[in-house]
Amino acid sequence: MCAVVKADAYGHGAAQCALALESEGAKWLGVTTTDEGVPLRDAGVRCRILLMTGFWRGEEEEVVRRNLTASVWETWHVKDLDQAASRLGSAPQPVHLKVDTGMGRLGISLEELPAMCKLIQASPHISLEGFFTHLASSEVLDAPDVARQMERFEQALGVVRAQGLSPGLCHMDNTGGMVSRPETWKNMVRPGLALYGYTLPLVRAGQLTNDVPPFPLRTALSWRTRIVSMKQVGAGQALGYNGTFVTKAPSRIAVLPVGYADGYNRELSNRGRVIVRDAYAPIVGNISMDLTLVDVSAIRGVEIGDEVLLIGNRGSLSVTAPELAGLCHTVPYEILCAISKRVPRIYAQ
Ligand SMILES: *Cc1c(COP(=O)(O)O)cnc(C)c1O
């Protein structure tokens, strides 16, 4: 397993998550860039780190020195890394060659693959350790493009082998593929979202389906704040910027010190809900940069300082990243990644 901790471990804190995963036995971590890999080394992470989006020109010596493993698909990736390893007198650099099997994003095409294999073989300081691709619709169980991508991957692997290369690690799965398609596991999978306790809903024939048994997961994160102010207002009171909510009856409003600068999506204005004591409280008015208002009229005994759950569970109540994503027309990934630096992360054992 290559445990993906890119994007600050999807908002959870990359160094802490990486160290926790390593102590649980992770042998591989996946990050996007050199800039994400280096701080993990600085934090004392020792396991292998795959740079899934390659590296920038000029970073090749840092890649070698910090023992980061590059994804490659451009000829200059291979040439520059080969020269850097030679200059630094290092052992041959293991690389993972990425092939584009249909996502149309990163990776070498099948046409360019034979020439790339020849280049790798002619590069004494490069060794092909891994071969991989990325699926575009892994959570769609009957997606024809997944079948096509699987076929192309096998075909590409055939080309690589015919060129005399034998990558020890083959991988194509993110969370969606990992939870739904054992036939795509190969000998490594690259889950990100699942590590943090979520999977994407699986779809078949355009409909949500539960014909694959649910993957047992627990969410890793809860997002909490506390009530910073309370007010009693009369009927007809406009609340927040542009007065987009007007009370219909006398109401008790709690003010939360969280806003879109914390990554609390402004789309939740007048739509989202939070958990206060033992009940849901609706968001009223527009979310501001630093503040959010919730109506607690129906909840007894609410006081300044009460803990409020923006994401999390209490008893039978829960607010999840997928719920917020649905309200914000986005994916749970974005909800988690958006939680900004201003929000302190606290780690419980
Ligand atoms: C982000 C990413 C993953 C992890 O995806 P999840 O859907 O979060 O599991 C895997 N592989 C690559 C190349 C990625 O960029």
Coordinates of N, CA and C in Angstrom, one line a residue, residues 129-256:
E129 N 11.5 0.9 -11.1 CA 11.0 0.1 -10.0 C 9.5 -0.1 -10.1
G130 N 8.8 0.9 -10.6 CA 7.3 0.9 -10.7 C 6.8 1.3 -12.0
F131 N 5.5 0.8 -12.2 CA 4.8 1.2 -13.4 C 3.4 1.4 -13.0
F132 N 2.8 2.6 -13.4 CA 1.5 2.9 -12.9 C 0.6 3.7 -13.8
T133 N -0.6 3.8 -13.4 CA -1.6 4.6 -14.1 C -2.6 5.1 -13.1
H134 N -3.6 5.9 -13.6 CA -4.6 6.4 -12.7 C -6.0 6.2 -13.4
L135 N -7.0 5.8 -12.6 CA -8.3 5.5 -13.2 C -9.2 6.8 -13.1
A136 N -9.9 7.0 -14.1 CA -10.8 8.2 -14.1 C -12.1 8.0 -13.4
S137 N -12.6 6.8 -13.4 CA -14.0 6.6 -12.9 C -14.1 5.4 -12.0
S138 N -13.1 5.3 -11.1 CA -13.0 4.0 -10.4 C -14.2 3.6 -9.5
E139 N -15.0 4.6 -9.1 CA -16.2 4.4 -8.3 C -17.4 4.0 -9.1
V140 N -17.3 4.1 -10.4 CA -18.4 3.7 -11.3 C -18.2 2.3 -11.8
L141 N -19.0 1.4 -11.2 CA -18.7 -0.1 -11.3 C -18.8 -0.6 -12.7
D142 N -19.7 0.1 -13.5 CA -19.9 -0.4 -14.9 C -19.3 0.6 -15.9
A143 N -18.3 1.4 -15.5 CA -17.8 2.4 -16.4 C -17.0 1.7 -17.5
P144 N -17.4 2.0 -18.8 CA -16.6 1.3 -19.8 C -15.2 1.8 -19.9
D145 N -14.9 3.1 -19.4 CA -13.6 3.6 -19.5 C -12.6 2.9 -18.5
V146 N -13.2 2.3 -17.4 CA -12.3 1.6 -16.5 C -11.8 0.3 -17.2
A147 N -12.8 -0.4 -17.8 CA -12.4 -1.6 -18.5 C -11.3 -1.3 -19.6
R148 N -11.5 -0.2 -20.3 CA -10.6 0.2 -21.3 C -9.2 0.5 -20.7
Q149 N -9.2 1.3 -19.6 CA -8.0 1.6 -19.0 C -7.2 0.4 -18.5
M150 N -8.0 -0.6 -17.9 CA -7.4 -1.8 -17.5 C -6.7 -2.6 -18.6
E151 N -7.4 -2.6 -19.7 CA -6.9 -3.3 -20.9 C -5.6 -2.6 -21.4
R152 N -5.7 -1.3 -21.5 CA -4.5 -0.5 -22.0 C -3.3 -0.7 -21.0
F153 N -3.6 -0.8 -19.7 CA -2.5 -0.9 -18.7 C -1.8 -2.3 -19.0
E154 N -2.6 -3.3 -19.2 CA -2.0 -4.6 -19.5 C -1.1 -4.6 -20.7
Q155 N -1.7 -3.9 -21.7 CA -1.0 -3.8 -23.0 C 0.3 -3.0 -22.8
A156 N 0.2 -2.0 -22.1 CA 1.4 -1.1 -21.8 C 2.5 -1.9 -21.1
L157 N 2.0 -2.7 -20.1 CA 2.9 -3.5 -19.3 C 3.6 -4.6 -20.2
G158 N 2.8 -5.1 -21.2 CA 3.4 -6.0 -22.2 C 4.5 -5.3 -23.0
V159 N 4.3 -4.1 -23.4 CA 5.3 -3.3 -24.1 C 6.6 -3.2 -23.3
V160 N 6.4 -2.8 -22.0 CA 7.5 -2.6 -21.1 C 8.3 -3.9 -20.9
R161 N 7.6 -5.0 -20.8 CA 8.3 -6.3 -20.6 C 9.0 -6.7 -21.9
A162 N 8.3 -6.4 -23.0 CA 8.9 -6.8 -24.3 C 10.2 -6.0 -24.5
Q163 N 10.3 -4.9 -23.9 CA 11.5 -4.1 -24.0 C 12.6 -4.5 -22.9
G164 N 12.3 -5.6 -22.2 CA 13.3 -6.1 -21.3 C 13.3 -5.5 -19.9
L165 N 12.3 -4.7 -19.6 CA 12.2 -4.1 -18.3 C 11.2 -4.9 -17.4
S166 N 11.4 -5.0 -16.1 CA 10.4 -5.7 -15.3 C 10.2 -4.9 -14.0
P167 N 9.3 -3.9 -14.0 CA 9.0 -3.2 -12.8 C 8.4 -4.1 -11.7
G168 N 9.0 -4.0 -10.5 CA 8.5 -4.8 -9.4 C 7.1 -4.4 -8.9
L169 N 6.8 -3.1 -9.0 CA 5.5 -2.6 -8.5 C 4.7 -2.1 -9.6
C170 N 3.4 -2.6 -9.6 CA 2.4 -2.1 -10.6 C 1.2 -1.6 -9.8
H171 N 0.8 -0.4 -10.2 CA -0.3 0.1 -9.4 C -1.2 1.0 -10.2
M172 N -2.5 1.0 -9.9 CA -3.5 1.8 -10.6 C -4.7 2.3 -9.8
D173 N -4.7 1.8 -8.5 CA -6.0 2.1 -7.7 C -5.8 3.2 -6.8
N174 N -6.8 4.1 -6.8 CA -7.1 5.0 -5.7 C -8.1 4.4 -4.8
T175 N -8.8 5.1 -3.9 CA -9.7 4.5 -3.0 C -10.9 3.8 -3.7
G176 N -11.4 4.5 -4.8 CA -12.6 3.9 -5.5 C -12.3 2.5 -6.0
G177 N -11.1 2.4 -6.6 CA -10.8 1.1 -7.2 C -10.5 0.1 -6.1
M178 N -9.8 0.5 -5.0 CA -9.4 -0.4 -4.0 C -10.6 -1.0 -3.3
V179 N -11.7 -0.2 -3.1 CA -12.8 -0.7 -2.3 C -13.8 -1.5 -3.2
S180 N -13.7 -1.4 -4.5 CA -14.7 -2.0 -5.4 C -14.2 -3.0 -6.4
R181 N -12.9 -3.0 -6.7 CA -12.4 -3.8 -7.8 C -11.1 -4.5 -7.5
P182 N -11.1 -5.6 -6.8 CA -9.9 -6.4 -6.5 C -9.1 -6.7 -7.7
E183 N -9.7 -6.8 -8.8 CA -9.0 -7.1 -10.1 C -8.0 -6.0 -10.5
T184 N -8.2 -4.8 -9.9 CA -7.3 -3.7 -10.2 C -6.2 -3.5 -9.2
W185 N -6.1 -4.3 -8.2 CA -5.2 -4.1 -7.1 C -3.7 -4.2 -7.5
K186 N -3.4 -5.1 -8.5 CA -2.0 -5.4 -8.9 C -1.3 -5.7 -7.6
N187 N 0.0 -5.1 -7.5 CA 0.6 -5.4 -6.2 C 0.9 -4.2 -5.4
M188 N 0.2 -3.1 -5.7 CA 0.2 -1.9 -4.8 C -1.1 -1.1 -5.1
V189 N -1.6 -0.5 -4.0 CA -2.8 0.4 -4.2 C -2.4 1.7 -3.5
R190 N -3.1 2.8 -4.0 CA -2.7 4.1 -3.5 C -3.9 4.8 -2.9
P191 N -4.4 4.4 -1.8 CA -5.6 5.0 -1.2 C -5.2 6.3 -0.5
G192 N -6.0 7.3 -0.7 CA -5.9 8.6 0.1 C -7.2 8.7 0.9
L193 N -8.3 9.0 0.3 CA -9.5 9.3 1.0 C -9.9 8.2 2.0
A194 N -9.7 6.9 1.7 CA -10.1 5.8 2.6 C -9.2 5.9 3.9
L195 N -8.0 6.4 3.8 CA -7.2 6.5 5.0 C -7.8 7.4 6.1
Y196 N -8.6 8.4 5.6 CA -9.2 9.4 6.4 C -10.6 9.0 6.8
G197 N -11.1 7.8 6.3 CA -12.3 7.3 6.8 C -13.5 7.4 5.8
Y198 N -13.2 7.8 4.6 CA -14.4 8.0 3.7 C -14.1 7.2 2.4
T199 N -15.2 6.8 1.8 CA -15.1 6.3 0.4 C -16.1 7.1 -0.4
L200 N -15.9 7.0 -1.7 CA -16.9 7.6 -2.6 C -18.1 6.7 -2.7
P201 N -19.3 7.2 -2.9 CA -20.4 6.3 -3.1 C -20.2 5.6 -4.5
L202 N -20.5 4.3 -4.5 CA -20.3 3.5 -5.7 C -21.6 3.6 -6.5
V203 N -21.3 3.6 -7.8 CA -22.4 3.8 -8.8 C -22.5 2.7 -9.8
R204 N -23.7 2.2 -10.1 CA -23.8 1.3 -11.2 C -25.1 1.7 -11.9
A205 N -25.1 1.6 -13.2 CA -26.2 2.0 -14.1 C -26.7 3.4 -13.7
G206 N -25.8 4.3 -13.4 CA -26.2 5.6 -13.1 C -26.8 5.8 -11.7
Q207 N -26.8 4.8 -10.9 CA -27.5 4.9 -9.6 C -26.5 4.5 -8.5
L208 N -26.7 5.0 -7.3 CA -26.0 4.6 -6.2 C -26.3 3.1 -5.9
T209 N -25.2 2.4 -5.6 CA -25.5 0.9 -5.4 C -24.8 0.5 -4.1
N210 N -25.4 -0.5 -3.5 CA -24.7 -1.1 -2.3 C -24.5 -2.6 -2.5
D211 N -24.3 -3.0 -3.8 CA -24.0 -4.4 -4.1 C -22.6 -4.8 -3.8
V212 N -21.7 -3.8 -3.4 CA -20.4 -4.2 -3.0 C -20.5 -3.9 -1.4
P213 N -20.0 -4.9 -0.7 CA -20.1 -4.7 0.8 C -19.3 -3.5 1.2
P214 N -19.9 -2.8 2.2 CA -19.2 -1.5 2.6 C -17.9 -1.8 3.2
F215 N -16.9 -1.0 2.9 CA -15.6 -1.1 3.4 C -15.6 -0.5 4.8
P216 N -15.2 -1.3 5.8 CA -15.3 -0.8 7.2 C -14.3 0.3 7.5
L217 N -14.8 1.5 7.7 CA -13.9 2.6 7.9 C -14.4 3.5 9.1
R218 N -13.5 4.1 9.7 CA -13.9 5.1 10.7 C -13.3 6.5 10.3
T219 N -14.1 7.5 10.4 CA -13.5 8.8 10.0 C -12.4 9.2 11.0
A220 N -11.4 9.9 10.5 CA -10.2 10.2 11.3 C -10.4 11.6 12.0
L221 N -11.2 12.4 11.4 CA -11.2 13.8 11.8 C -12.6 14.3 12.3
S222 N -12.6 15.1 13.3 CA -13.8 15.9 13.6 C -13.3 17.3 13.7
W223 N -14.3 18.2 13.3 CA -14.0 19.6 13.3 C -14.9 20.3 14.3
R224 N -14.2 20.9 15.3 CA -15.0 21.5 16.4 C -14.7 23.0 16.5
T225 N -15.7 23.7 17.0 CA -15.4 25.1 17.5 C -16.3 25.3 18.7
R226 N -16.3 26.5 19.2 CA -17.1 26.8 20.4 C -17.9 28.1 20.2
I227 N -19.0 28.2 20.9 CA -19.8 29.4 20.7 C -19.1 30.6 21.4
V228 N -18.9 31.6 20.6 CA -18.2 32.8 21.0 C -19.1 33.9 21.5
S229 N -20.4 33.9 21.1 CA -21.4 34.9 21.5 C -22.8 34.3 21.3
M230 N -23.7 34.9 22.1 CA -25.1 34.4 21.9 C -26.0 35.7 21.9
K231 N -27.1 35.7 21.1 CA -28.0 36.8 21.2 C -29.4 36.3 21.0
Q232 N -30.3 37.1 21.7 CA -31.7 36.9 21.5 C -32.2 37.9 20.6
V233 N -32.9 37.6 19.5 CA -33.3 38.6 18.6 C -34.9 38.5 18.4
G234 N -35.5 39.5 18.0 CA -36.9 39.5 17.7 C -37.2 38.9 16.3
A235 N -38.5 38.8 16.0 CA -38.9 38.5 14.7 C -38.6 39.6 13.7
G236 N -38.3 39.3 12.5 CA -38.0 40.3 11.5 C -36.5 40.8 11.5
Q237 N -35.6 40.1 12.3 CA -34.3 40.5 12.4 C -33.5 39.9 11.2
A238 N -32.8 40.8 10.4 CA -31.9 40.3 9.4 C -30.6 39.9 10.0
L239 N -30.0 38.8 9.5 CA -28.8 38.3 10.1 C -27.7 38.2 9.1
G240 N -26.5 38.8 9.4 CA -25.3 38.7 8.7 C -25.3 39.6 7.4
Y241 N -24.2 39.4 6.6 CA -24.0 40.2 5.4 C -25.2 40.0 4.5
N242 N -25.7 41.2 4.0 CA -26.8 41.3 3.0 C -28.1 40.8 3.5
G243 N -28.2 40.5 4.8 CA -29.4 40.1 5.4 C -30.2 39.0 4.7
T244 N -29.4 38.0 4.3 CA -30.1 36.9 3.5 C -31.0 36.0 4.3
F245 N -30.9 36.1 5.6 CA -31.9 35.4 6.5 C -32.6 36.4 7.4
V246 N -33.9 36.3 7.4 CA -34.7 37.2 8.3 C -35.5 36.3 9.3
T247 N -35.3 36.5 10.6 CA -36.1 35.7 11.5 C -37.6 35.8 11.3
K248 N -38.3 34.7 11.5 CA -39.7 34.8 11.4 C -40.4 34.9 12.8
A249 N -39.6 34.5 13.8 CA -40.0 34.5 15.1 C -38.9 35.0 16.0
P250 N -39.1 35.3 17.3 CA -38.0 35.6 18.2 C -37.1 34.4 18.2
S251 N -35.8 34.6 18.2 CA -34.9 33.5 18.0 C -33.6 33.7 18.9
R252 N -33.1 32.5 19.3 CA -31.7 32.6 19.9 C -30.7 32.2 18.9
I253 N -29.7 33.1 18.7 CA -28.7 32.9 17.7 C -27.4 32.7 18.4
A254 N -26.6 31.7 18.0 CA -25.3 31.5 18.5 C -24.3 31.9 17.4
V255 N -23.2 32.6 17.8 CA -22.2 33.0 16.9 C -21.0 32.1 17.0
L256 N -20.5 31.6 15.9 CA -19.4 30.7 15.9 C -18.2 31.4 15.3

